[in-house]
PDB file of C-alpha atoms in Angstrom:
ATOM      1  CA  MET A   1      25.543 -33.023  53.414  1.00  0.00           C
ATOM      2  CA  GLY A   2      24.044 -29.755  52.236  1.00  0.00           C
ATOM      3  CA  ALA A   3      27.438 -28.454  51.123  1.00  0.00           C
ATOM      4  CA  SER A   4      28.151 -31.679  49.278  1.00  0.00           C
ATOM      5  CA  SER A   5      24.856 -31.462  47.393  1.00  0.00           C
ATOM      6  CA  SER A   6      25.576 -27.861  46.481  1.00  0.00           C
ATOM      7  CA  ASN A   7      28.960 -28.766  45.030  1.00  0.00           C
ATOM      8  CA  LEU A   8      27.442 -31.550  42.965  1.00  0.00           C
ATOM      9  CA  THR A   9      24.850 -29.186  41.554  1.00  0.00           C
ATOM     10  CA  VAL A  10      27.391 -26.585  40.511  1.00  0.00           C
ATOM     11  CA  THR A  11      29.618 -29.231  38.967  1.00  0.00           C
ATOM     12  CA  GLY A  12      26.676 -30.597  36.959  1.00  0.00           C
ATOM     13  CA  LEU A  13      25.941 -27.177  35.426  1.00  0.00           C
ATOM     14  CA  ARG A  14      29.419 -26.614  34.081  1.00  0.00           C
ATOM     15  CA  PRO A  15      29.409 -26.553  30.265  1.00  0.00           C
ATOM     16  CA  SER A  16      31.254 -29.400  28.644  1.00  0.00           C
ATOM     17  CA  THR A  17      34.303 -28.686  26.526  1.00  0.00           C
ATOM     18  CA  ARG A  18      33.243 -28.017  22.901  1.00  0.00           C
ATOM     19  CA  THR A  19      34.564 -30.672  20.557  1.00  0.00           C
ATOM     20  CA  GLY A  20      32.860 -29.847  17.220  1.00  0.00           C
ATOM     21  CA  PRO A  21      31.991 -26.875  14.985  1.00  0.00           C
ATOM     22  CA  CYS A  22      29.014 -24.616  15.718  1.00  0.00           C
ATOM     23  CA  LEU A  23      27.050 -21.911  13.899  1.00  0.00           C
ATOM     24  CA  GLY A  24      29.549 -19.285  14.966  1.00  0.00           C
ATOM     25  CA  ASP A  25      32.264 -21.066  12.961  1.00  0.00           C
ATOM     26  CA  MET A  26      30.446 -20.664   9.631  1.00  0.00           C
ATOM     27  CA  PRO A  27      32.266 -18.342   7.208  1.00  0.00           C
ATOM     28  CA  GLU A  28      30.426 -15.060   6.770  1.00  0.00           C
ATOM     29  CA  SER A  29      30.406 -15.540   2.977  1.00  0.00           C
ATOM     30  CA  CYS A  30      28.538 -18.861   3.358  1.00  0.00           C
ATOM     31  CA  VAL A  31      25.973 -17.264   5.667  1.00  0.00           C
ATOM     32  CA  ALA A  32      25.509 -14.411   3.180  1.00  0.00           C
ATOM     33  CA  CYS A  33      24.891 -16.932   0.388  1.00  0.00           C
ATOM     34  CA  MET A  34      22.238 -18.628   2.524  1.00  0.00           C
ATOM     35  CA  PHE A  35      20.612 -15.266   3.335  1.00  0.00           C
ATOM     36  CA  THR A  36      19.969 -14.546  -0.349  1.00  0.00           C
ATOM     37  CA  TYR A  37      17.283 -17.277  -0.212  1.00  0.00           C
ATOM     38  CA  LEU A  38      15.549 -15.855   2.874  1.00  0.00           C
ATOM     39  CA  SER A  39      13.112 -12.973   3.320  1.00  0.00           C
ATOM     40  CA  PRO A  40      14.207  -9.701   4.967  1.00  0.00           C
ATOM     41  CA  PRO A  41      12.296 -10.408   8.229  1.00  0.00           C
ATOM     42  CA  GLU A  42      13.982 -13.828   8.444  1.00  0.00           C
ATOM     43  CA  ILE A  43      17.407 -12.279   7.852  1.00  0.00           C
ATOM     44  CA  CYS A  44      16.853  -9.698  10.595  1.00  0.00           C
ATOM     45  CA  SER A  45      15.811 -12.436  13.049  1.00  0.00           C
ATOM     46  CA  LEU A  46      18.854 -14.628  12.320  1.00  0.00           C
ATOM     47  CA  ALA A  47      21.229 -11.658  12.579  1.00  0.00           C
ATOM     48  CA  ARG A  48      20.853 -11.862  16.373  1.00  0.00           C
ATOM     49  CA  LEU A  49      22.458 -15.318  16.578  1.00  0.00           C
ATOM     50  CA  ASN A  50      26.169 -14.485  16.392  1.00  0.00           C
ATOM     51  CA  ARG A  51      28.831 -12.265  14.852  1.00  0.00           C
ATOM     52  CA  ALA A  52      29.021 -14.149  11.524  1.00  0.00           C
ATOM     53  CA  PHE A  53      25.278 -13.928  11.022  1.00  0.00           C
ATOM     54  CA  ARG A  54      25.263 -10.278  12.039  1.00  0.00           C
ATOM     55  CA  GLY A  55      28.007  -9.457   9.568  1.00  0.00           C
ATOM     56  CA  ALA A  56      26.325 -11.359   6.729  1.00  0.00           C
ATOM     57  CA  ALA A  57      23.039  -9.587   7.488  1.00  0.00           C
ATOM     58  CA  SER A  58      24.705  -6.281   6.560  1.00  0.00           C
ATOM     59  CA  SER A  59      26.197  -7.527   3.305  1.00  0.00           C
ATOM     60  CA  ASP A  60      25.476  -5.477   0.178  1.00  0.00           C
ATOM     61  CA  THR A  61      25.284  -8.726  -1.797  1.00  0.00           C
ATOM     62  CA  VAL A  62      22.435  -9.967   0.390  1.00  0.00           C
ATOM     63  CA  TRP A  63      20.374  -6.789   0.290  1.00  0.00           C
ATOM     64  CA  GLU A  64      20.916  -6.047  -3.386  1.00  0.00           C
ATOM     65  CA  SER A  65      19.203  -9.384  -4.081  1.00  0.00           C
ATOM     66  CA  LYS A  66      16.142  -8.111  -2.172  1.00  0.00           C
ATOM     67  CA  LEU A  67      15.891  -4.809  -4.046  1.00  0.00           C
ATOM     68  CA  PRO A  68      14.104  -4.439  -7.409  1.00  0.00           C
ATOM     69  CA  HIS A  69      16.614  -4.268 -10.265  1.00  0.00           C
ATOM     70  CA  ASN A  70      15.667  -0.625 -10.972  1.00  0.00           C
ATOM     71  CA  TYR A  71      15.834   0.583  -7.372  1.00  0.00           C
ATOM     72  CA  ARG A  72      18.050   3.499  -8.444  1.00  0.00           C
ATOM     73  CA  ASP A  73      15.186   4.783 -10.618  1.00  0.00           C
ATOM     74  CA  LEU A  74      12.947   4.734  -7.539  1.00  0.00           C
ATOM     75  CA  LEU A  75      15.558   6.595  -5.504  1.00  0.00           C
ATOM     76  CA  ASP A  76      15.911   9.221  -8.244  1.00  0.00           C
ATOM     77  CA  LEU A  77      12.183   9.945  -7.877  1.00  0.00           C
ATOM     78  CA  ILE A  78      12.475  10.822  -4.220  1.00  0.00           C
ATOM     79  CA  MET A  79      15.922  12.345  -3.661  1.00  0.00           C
ATOM     80  CA  PRO A  80      19.026  13.658  -5.462  1.00  0.00           C
ATOM     81  CA  PRO A  81      21.759  11.045  -6.127  1.00  0.00           C
ATOM     82  CA  GLU A  82      24.233  12.590  -3.675  1.00  0.00           C
ATOM     83  CA  ARG A  83      21.892  11.755  -0.787  1.00  0.00           C
ATOM     84  CA  TYR A  84      21.817   8.011  -1.416  1.00  0.00           C
ATOM     85  CA  ARG A  85      25.200   7.471  -3.104  1.00  0.00           C
ATOM     86  CA  ASN A  86      26.918   6.479   0.143  1.00  0.00           C
ATOM     87  CA  LEU A  87      24.084   4.411   1.593  1.00  0.00           C
ATOM     88  CA  CYS A  88      24.644   0.687   1.964  1.00  0.00           C
ATOM     89  CA  LYS A  89      22.094  -1.629   0.326  1.00  0.00           C
ATOM     90  CA  LYS A  90      20.567  -2.561   3.684  1.00  0.00           C
ATOM     91  CA  ASP A  91      19.856   1.113   4.435  1.00  0.00           C
ATOM     92  CA  ILE A  92      18.401   1.594   0.944  1.00  0.00           C
ATOM     93  CA  PHE A  93      16.028  -1.327   1.510  1.00  0.00           C
ATOM     94  CA  ALA A  94      15.045   0.103   4.895  1.00  0.00           C
ATOM     95  CA  LEU A  95      14.424   3.510   3.299  1.00  0.00           C
ATOM     96  CA  LEU A  96      12.258   2.141   0.487  1.00  0.00           C
ATOM     97  CA  SER A  97      10.333  -0.316   2.653  1.00  0.00           C
ATOM     98  CA  ARG A  98       8.588   2.662   4.285  1.00  0.00           C
ATOM     99  CA  PRO A  99       6.113   4.756   2.266  1.00  0.00           C
ATOM    100  CA  VAL A 100       8.151   7.460   0.528  1.00  0.00           C
ATOM    101  CA  PRO A 101       6.219  10.465  -0.882  1.00  0.00           C
ATOM    102  CA  PHE A 102       6.826  11.940  -4.333  1.00  0.00           C
ATOM    103  CA  ASP A 103       5.024  14.340  -6.709  1.00  0.00           C
ATOM    104  CA  ASP A 104       4.540  17.001  -4.009  1.00  0.00           C
ATOM    105  CA  GLY A 105       3.581  14.385  -1.432  1.00  0.00           C
ATOM    106  CA  ASN A 106       0.436  13.296  -3.295  1.00  0.00           C
ATOM    107  CA  LYS A 107       1.849   9.895  -4.263  1.00  0.00           C
ATOM    108  CA  GLU A 108       3.791   7.269  -2.335  1.00  0.00           C
ATOM    109  CA  VAL A 109       6.008   4.341  -3.257  1.00  0.00           C
ATOM    110  CA  TRP A 110       7.218   1.546  -0.992  1.00  0.00           C
ATOM    111  CA  LEU A 111       8.638  -1.961  -1.162  1.00  0.00           C
ATOM    112  CA  ASP A 112       6.762  -4.870   0.325  1.00  0.00           C
ATOM    113  CA  MET A 113       8.741  -5.804   3.449  1.00  0.00           C
ATOM    114  CA  VAL A 114       8.767  -9.539   2.693  1.00  0.00           C
ATOM    115  CA  THR A 115       9.144  -9.715  -1.096  1.00  0.00           C
ATOM    116  CA  GLY A 116      10.772  -6.368  -1.964  1.00  0.00           C
ATOM    117  CA  ARG A 117       8.195  -5.759  -4.695  1.00  0.00           C
ATOM    118  CA  VAL A 118       7.009  -2.271  -5.615  1.00  0.00           C
ATOM    119  CA  CYS A 119       3.701  -0.760  -4.467  1.00  0.00           C
ATOM    120  CA  VAL A 120       2.298   2.703  -5.240  1.00  0.00           C
ATOM    121  CA  SER A 121      -0.555   4.782  -3.829  1.00  0.00           C
ATOM    122  CA  ILE A 122      -2.102   7.962  -5.295  1.00  0.00           C
ATOM    123  CA  SER A 123      -4.005  10.437  -3.123  1.00  0.00           C
ATOM    124  CA  ALA A 124      -7.346  11.956  -4.118  1.00  0.00           C
ATOM    125  CA  LYS A 125      -5.392  15.237  -4.076  1.00  0.00           C
ATOM    126  CA  ALA A 126      -3.625  14.071  -7.233  1.00  0.00           C
ATOM    127  CA  MET A 127      -6.902  13.382  -9.067  1.00  0.00           C
ATOM    128  CA  ALA A 128      -9.114  15.594 -11.209  1.00  0.00           C
ATOM    129  CA  ILE A 129     -12.490  15.501  -9.436  1.00  0.00           C
ATOM    130  CA  THR A 130     -15.527  17.217 -10.957  1.00  0.00           C
ATOM    131  CA  GLY A 131     -16.669  20.143  -8.772  1.00  0.00           C
ATOM    132  CA  ILE A 132     -13.879  19.693  -6.213  1.00  0.00           C
ATOM    133  CA  GLU A 133     -13.341  23.456  -5.856  1.00  0.00           C
ATOM    134  CA  ASP A 134     -16.987  24.122  -4.969  1.00  0.00           C
ATOM    135  CA  ARG A 135     -17.588  23.649  -1.239  1.00  0.00           C
ATOM    136  CA  ARG A 136     -21.311  23.181  -1.887  1.00  0.00           C
ATOM    137  CA  TYR A 137     -20.366  19.804  -3.329  1.00  0.00           C
ATOM    138  CA  TRP A 138     -17.011  18.684  -1.950  1.00  0.00           C
ATOM    139  CA  ASN A 139     -14.885  19.187   1.167  1.00  0.00           C
ATOM    140  CA  TRP A 140     -11.370  18.090   2.022  1.00  0.00           C
ATOM    141  CA  ILE A 141     -11.477  16.228   5.344  1.00  0.00           C
ATOM    142  CA  HIS A 142      -8.349  15.718   7.414  1.00  0.00           C
ATOM    143  CA  THR A 143      -8.446  12.284   9.033  1.00  0.00           C
ATOM    144  CA  GLU A 144      -6.018   9.674  10.373  1.00  0.00           C
ATOM    145  CA  GLU A 145      -8.083   7.024   8.584  1.00  0.00           C
ATOM    146  CA  SER A 146      -6.785   8.243   5.231  1.00  0.00           C
ATOM    147  CA  ARG A 147      -3.471   6.948   3.942  1.00  0.00           C
ATOM    148  CA  PHE A 148      -2.508  10.556   3.133  1.00  0.00           C
ATOM    149  CA  ASN A 149      -4.305  12.042   6.180  1.00  0.00           C
ATOM    150  CA  ILE A 150      -6.769  13.813   3.881  1.00  0.00           C
ATOM    151  CA  ALA A 151      -9.716  12.559   1.819  1.00  0.00           C
ATOM    152  CA  ALA A 152     -12.305  14.172  -0.474  1.00  0.00           C
ATOM    153  CA  TYR A 153     -15.854  14.059   0.957  1.00  0.00           C
ATOM    154  CA  LEU A 154     -18.857  14.541  -1.351  1.00  0.00           C
ATOM    155  CA  GLN A 155     -21.957  16.247   0.049  1.00  0.00           C
ATOM    156  CA  GLN A 156     -24.059  15.989  -3.114  1.00  0.00           C
ATOM    157  CA  ILE A 157     -23.553  16.199  -6.863  1.00  0.00           C
ATOM    158  CA  TRP A 158     -25.248  15.133 -10.091  1.00  0.00           C
ATOM    159  CA  TRP A 159     -22.131  14.443 -12.191  1.00  0.00           C
ATOM    160  CA  PHE A 160     -19.604  12.342 -10.272  1.00  0.00           C
ATOM    161  CA  GLU A 161     -16.205  11.787 -11.844  1.00  0.00           C
ATOM    162  CA  ALA A 162     -12.691  11.282 -10.454  1.00  0.00           C
ATOM    163  CA  ASP A 163      -9.809  10.805 -12.904  1.00  0.00           C
ATOM    164  CA  GLY A 164      -6.097  10.379 -12.386  1.00  0.00           C
ATOM    165  CA  SER A 165      -2.868   9.101 -13.870  1.00  0.00           C
ATOM    166  CA  VAL A 166       0.616   8.063 -12.873  1.00  0.00           C
ATOM    167  CA  LYS A 167       3.762   7.502 -14.927  1.00  0.00           C
ATOM    168  CA  PHE A 168       6.127   5.210 -13.059  1.00  0.00           C
ATOM    169  CA  PRO A 169       9.014   2.770 -13.740  1.00  0.00           C
ATOM    170  CA  PHE A 170       7.159  -0.294 -12.448  1.00  0.00           C
ATOM    171  CA  PRO A 171       9.339  -3.425 -12.435  1.00  0.00           C
ATOM    172  CA  ALA A 172       8.061  -6.372 -14.464  1.00  0.00           C
ATOM    173  CA  ASP A 173       5.077  -7.862 -12.626  1.00  0.00           C
ATOM    174  CA  VAL A 174       1.282  -8.223 -12.663  1.00  0.00           C
ATOM    175  CA  TYR A 175      -0.436  -5.387 -10.779  1.00  0.00           C
ATOM    176  CA  THR A 176      -3.936  -4.713  -9.421  1.00  0.00           C
ATOM    177  CA  LEU A 177      -5.362  -1.184  -9.329  1.00  0.00           C
ATOM    178  CA  SER A 178      -8.060  -0.362  -6.744  1.00  0.00           C
ATOM    179  CA  PHE A 179     -10.046   2.664  -5.521  1.00  0.00           C
ATOM    180  CA  ARG A 180     -10.543   3.131  -1.766  1.00  0.00           C
ATOM    181  CA  THR A 181     -13.846   4.755  -0.708  1.00  0.00           C
ATOM    182  CA  HIS A 182     -16.128   5.075   2.322  1.00  0.00           C
ATOM    183  CA  LEU A 183     -19.910   5.530   2.452  1.00  0.00           C
ATOM    184  CA  GLY A 184     -21.090   7.762   5.294  1.00  0.00           C
ATOM    185  CA  LYS A 185     -19.475  10.655   7.149  1.00  0.00           C
ATOM    186  CA  PHE A 186     -17.599   9.570  10.258  1.00  0.00           C
ATOM    187  CA  SER A 187     -16.532  11.489  13.351  1.00  0.00           C
ATOM    188  CA  LYS A 188     -15.589  10.828  16.964  1.00  0.00           C
ATOM    189  CA  ARG A 189     -17.899  11.366  19.902  1.00  0.00           C
ATOM    190  CA  LEU A 190     -16.702  10.691  23.430  1.00  0.00           C
ATOM    191  CA  GLY A 191     -13.789   8.767  21.975  1.00  0.00           C
ATOM    192  CA  ARG A 192     -15.978   6.520  19.839  1.00  0.00           C
ATOM    193  CA  ARG A 193     -16.197   6.428  16.054  1.00  0.00           C
ATOM    194  CA  VAL A 194     -19.690   7.204  14.753  1.00  0.00           C
ATOM    195  CA  CYS A 195     -21.049   7.431  11.202  1.00  0.00           C
ATOM    196  CA  SER A 196     -23.798   9.612   9.777  1.00  0.00           C
ATOM    197  CA  PHE A 197     -25.576   8.550   6.586  1.00  0.00           C
ATOM    198  CA  GLU A 198     -27.716  11.676   6.302  1.00  0.00           C
ATOM    199  CA  ASN A 199     -26.204  12.632   2.918  1.00  0.00           C
ATOM    200  CA  THR A 200     -25.545   9.077   1.684  1.00  0.00           C
ATOM    201  CA  HIS A 201     -27.799   8.513  -1.296  1.00  0.00           C
ATOM    202  CA  GLY A 202     -27.902   7.677  -4.996  1.00  0.00           C
ATOM    203  CA  TRP A 203     -25.342   4.855  -5.019  1.00  0.00           C
ATOM    204  CA  ASP A 204     -27.956   2.099  -5.176  1.00  0.00           C
ATOM    205  CA  ILE A 205     -29.752   3.482  -8.257  1.00  0.00           C
ATOM    206  CA  LYS A 206     -27.047   3.096 -10.909  1.00  0.00           C
ATOM    207  CA  PRO A 207     -23.617   1.416 -10.716  1.00  0.00           C
ATOM    208  CA  VAL A 208     -20.330   3.293 -10.611  1.00  0.00           C
ATOM    209  CA  ARG A 209     -18.005   2.560 -13.522  1.00  0.00           C
ATOM    210  CA  PHE A 210     -14.294   2.041 -12.862  1.00  0.00           C
ATOM    211  CA  GLU A 211     -11.773   2.115 -15.719  1.00  0.00           C
ATOM    212  CA  LEU A 212      -8.030   1.854 -16.278  1.00  0.00           C
ATOM    213  CA  SER A 213      -5.798   1.984 -19.342  1.00  0.00           C
ATOM    214  CA  THR A 214      -2.037   1.760 -19.808  1.00  0.00           C
ATOM    215  CA  SER A 215       0.427   3.257 -22.240  1.00  0.00           C
ATOM    216  CA  GLY A 216       1.004  -0.290 -23.466  1.00  0.00           C
ATOM    217  CA  GLY A 217      -2.570  -0.572 -24.722  1.00  0.00           C
ATOM    218  CA  GLN A 218      -4.087  -2.590 -21.871  1.00  0.00           C
ATOM    219  CA  ASP A 219      -7.605  -1.729 -20.694  1.00  0.00           C
ATOM    220  CA  SER A 220      -9.880  -2.896 -17.919  1.00  0.00           C
ATOM    221  CA  CYS A 221     -13.230  -1.806 -16.472  1.00  0.00           C
ATOM    222  CA  ALA A 222     -15.668  -2.831 -13.763  1.00  0.00           C
ATOM    223  CA  GLU A 223     -19.107  -1.713 -12.584  1.00  0.00           C
ATOM    224  CA  CYS A 224     -20.416  -1.877  -9.064  1.00  0.00           C
ATOM    225  CA  PHE A 225     -23.290  -0.600  -6.919  1.00  0.00           C
ATOM    226  CA  LEU A 226     -21.578   1.082  -3.991  1.00  0.00           C
ATOM    227  CA  ASP A 227     -24.607   0.957  -1.693  1.00  0.00           C
ATOM    228  CA  ASP A 228     -26.255  -2.458  -1.440  1.00  0.00           C
ATOM    229  CA  CYS A 229     -27.031  -5.153   1.105  1.00  0.00           C
ATOM    230  CA  ASP A 230     -24.113  -7.430   0.213  1.00  0.00           C
ATOM    231  CA  LYS A 231     -21.107  -7.797   2.463  1.00  0.00           C
ATOM    232  CA  ASP A 232     -17.754  -6.579   1.189  1.00  0.00           C
ATOM    233  CA  GLU A 233     -15.602  -9.516   0.072  1.00  0.00           C
ATOM    234  CA  ILE A 234     -12.489  -8.145   1.817  1.00  0.00           C
ATOM    235  CA  THR A 235     -13.732  -7.071   5.237  1.00  0.00           C
ATOM    236  CA  GLY A 236     -16.805  -9.296   5.463  1.00  0.00           C
ATOM    237  CA  SER A 237     -18.730  -6.201   6.568  1.00  0.00           C
ATOM    238  CA  TYR A 238     -21.499  -4.202   4.965  1.00  0.00           C
ATOM    239  CA  LYS A 239     -20.317  -1.366   2.743  1.00  0.00           C
ATOM    240  CA  ARG A 240     -21.838   1.516   4.697  1.00  0.00           C
ATOM    241  CA  GLY A 241     -19.568   2.837   7.406  1.00  0.00           C
ATOM    242  CA  TYR A 242     -16.449   0.953   6.272  1.00  0.00           C
ATOM    243  CA  TRP A 243     -13.528   1.621   3.991  1.00  0.00           C
ATOM    244  CA  VAL A 244     -13.911  -0.529   0.887  1.00  0.00           C
ATOM    245  CA  GLU A 245     -11.384  -1.173  -1.897  1.00  0.00           C
ATOM    246  CA  TYR A 246     -12.907  -1.636  -5.345  1.00  0.00           C
ATOM    247  CA  LYS A 247     -10.768  -3.567  -7.792  1.00  0.00           C
ATOM    248  CA  VAL A 248     -10.687  -1.841 -11.176  1.00  0.00           C
ATOM    249  CA  GLY A 249      -8.564  -4.452 -12.922  1.00  0.00           C
ATOM    250  CA  GLU A 250      -5.114  -5.882 -13.543  1.00  0.00           C
ATOM    251  CA  PHE A 251      -2.331  -4.923 -15.924  1.00  0.00           C
ATOM    252  CA  ILE A 252       0.974  -6.531 -16.857  1.00  0.00           C
ATOM    253  CA  VAL A 253       4.345  -4.782 -16.959  1.00  0.00           C
ATOM    254  CA  SER A 254       7.043  -6.581 -18.922  1.00  0.00           C
ATOM    255  CA  ALA A 255       9.889  -4.075 -18.381  1.00  0.00           C
ATOM    256  CA  SER A 256      10.531  -0.971 -16.264  1.00  0.00           C
ATOM    257  CA  ASP A 257      12.009   0.970 -19.198  1.00  0.00           C
ATOM    258  CA  PRO A 258      10.213   2.867 -20.561  1.00  0.00           C
ATOM    259  CA  ALA A 259       8.086   3.892 -17.590  1.00  0.00           C
ATOM    260  CA  THR A 260       4.455   2.735 -17.695  1.00  0.00           C
ATOM    261  CA  GLU A 261       1.704   5.353 -17.685  1.00  0.00           C
ATOM    262  CA  ILE A 262      -1.614   4.325 -16.142  1.00  0.00           C
ATOM    263  CA  ARG A 263      -4.832   6.310 -16.413  1.00  0.00           C
ATOM    264  CA  PHE A 264      -7.758   5.495 -14.145  1.00  0.00           C
ATOM    265  CA  SER A 265     -11.221   6.812 -13.380  1.00  0.00           C
ATOM    266  CA  MET A 266     -14.286   6.344 -11.196  1.00  0.00           C
ATOM    267  CA  LYS A 267     -17.538   7.846 -12.492  1.00  0.00           C
ATOM    268  CA  GLN A 268     -21.320   7.892 -12.195  1.00  0.00           C
ATOM    269  CA  ILE A 269     -22.478  10.518 -14.669  1.00  0.00           C
ATOM    270  CA  ASP A 270     -26.174   9.643 -14.991  1.00  0.00           C
ATOM    271  CA  CYS A 271     -27.686  13.055 -14.245  1.00  0.00           C
ATOM    272  CA  THR A 272     -31.196  11.717 -13.623  1.00  0.00           C
ATOM    273  CA  HIS A 273     -30.415  11.556  -9.904  1.00  0.00           C
ATOM    274  CA  SER A 274     -28.004  13.093  -7.397  1.00  0.00           C
ATOM    275  CA  LYS A 275     -25.560  11.182  -5.215  1.00  0.00           C
ATOM    276  CA  GLY A 276     -23.599  12.030  -2.103  1.00  0.00           C
ATOM    277  CA  GLY A 277     -22.226  10.998   1.264  1.00  0.00           C
ATOM    278  CA  ILE A 278     -18.992   9.346   0.119  1.00  0.00           C
ATOM    279  CA  TYR A 279     -15.262   9.742   0.744  1.00  0.00           C
ATOM    280  CA  VAL A 280     -12.726   9.191  -2.033  1.00  0.00           C
ATOM    281  CA  ASP A 281      -9.374   8.444  -0.432  1.00  0.00           C
ATOM    282  CA  ASN A 282      -6.781   6.967  -2.784  1.00  0.00           C
ATOM    283  CA  VAL A 283      -5.907   4.581  -5.573  1.00  0.00           C
ATOM    284  CA  SER A 284      -3.488   1.725  -4.862  1.00  0.00           C
ATOM    285  CA  ILE A 285      -1.368  -0.221  -7.345  1.00  0.00           C
ATOM    286  CA  ILE A 286      -0.066  -3.426  -5.785  1.00  0.00           C
ATOM    287  CA  PRO A 287       1.308  -6.702  -7.209  1.00  0.00           C
ATOM    288  CA  SER A 288      -1.738  -8.899  -7.709  1.00  0.00           C
ATOM    289  CA  ASP A 289      -0.695 -11.911  -5.641  1.00  0.00           C
ATOM    290  CA  LEU A 290       0.240  -9.628  -2.719  1.00  0.00           C
ATOM    291  CA  LYS A 291      -3.248  -8.121  -2.962  1.00  0.00           C
ATOM    292  CA  LYS A 292      -4.813 -11.579  -2.902  1.00  0.00           C
ATOM    293  CA  SER A 293      -2.684 -12.622   0.085  1.00  0.00           C
ATOM    294  CA  ARG A 294      -3.807  -9.542   2.016  1.00  0.00           C
ATOM    295  CA  ARG A 295      -7.439 -10.338   1.250  1.00  0.00           C
ATOM    296  CA  MET A 296      -6.995 -13.872   2.589  1.00  0.00           C
ATOM    297  CA  LEU A 297      -5.516 -12.503   5.837  1.00  0.00           C
ATOM    298  CA  LEU A 298      -8.451 -10.127   6.280  1.00  0.00           C
ATOM    299  CA  LYS A 299     -11.099 -12.838   5.855  1.00  0.00           C
TER     300      LYS A 299
END
């Protein structure tokens, strides 16, 4: 009886003979055409299904559709042509989807993993900061919390000004430029992050003015008190002791050629009072709707 039941069970588990087409029978060219409408993460997930999907997921046609039209200009910024000439389009996308340094490592460019759109970040090291060479006022602090692993920390100064610029072949899009700063000096004690606000002062007396201008004649400005009782709109936290991104404004790029030059600044030059206790980390330039999507995720 037991043997009979065992035989019935085994017989019941045998796969039936396939009588119709399945996913594995799809031509690779058809799968590749379908992949052009999907995002890179979706393509990578579907590539695990079978050989046809795996082959289509390596197609140059698929990955060229995910790259910005001027991706060769981006590659020329970061390496000589002979280094990328033999790379397939999938490898080029993988290369550019990670932050790639340029301009002596003080700037980075990367593609958004989902949309393939261009983002740029500029370190405080690439900015002209008033008094930066005088250690009575400023110090360079190495920290993992900085995008570039180093940020400028202000002890105290009367004239605060940080200016910078970047000339870059941005693809056509609408971009948002933001400054990233932190009030209070942080450190680690017994494995825990702690903040000191001993030198944090002056940011609640007068607002800081942020400005940007482009070679195409676009301008934008914003003013903000850096030290107040309001919660930051991105993190939902108070501004002291947290990294905060201050939106300077938006600009529109209609074509990548010629390259767009952007100038930006952050200043508080009212010399009636001193100010201090702040980190200046970087400036980011990100497509505006990606920036808004990130803010929604953080709320």
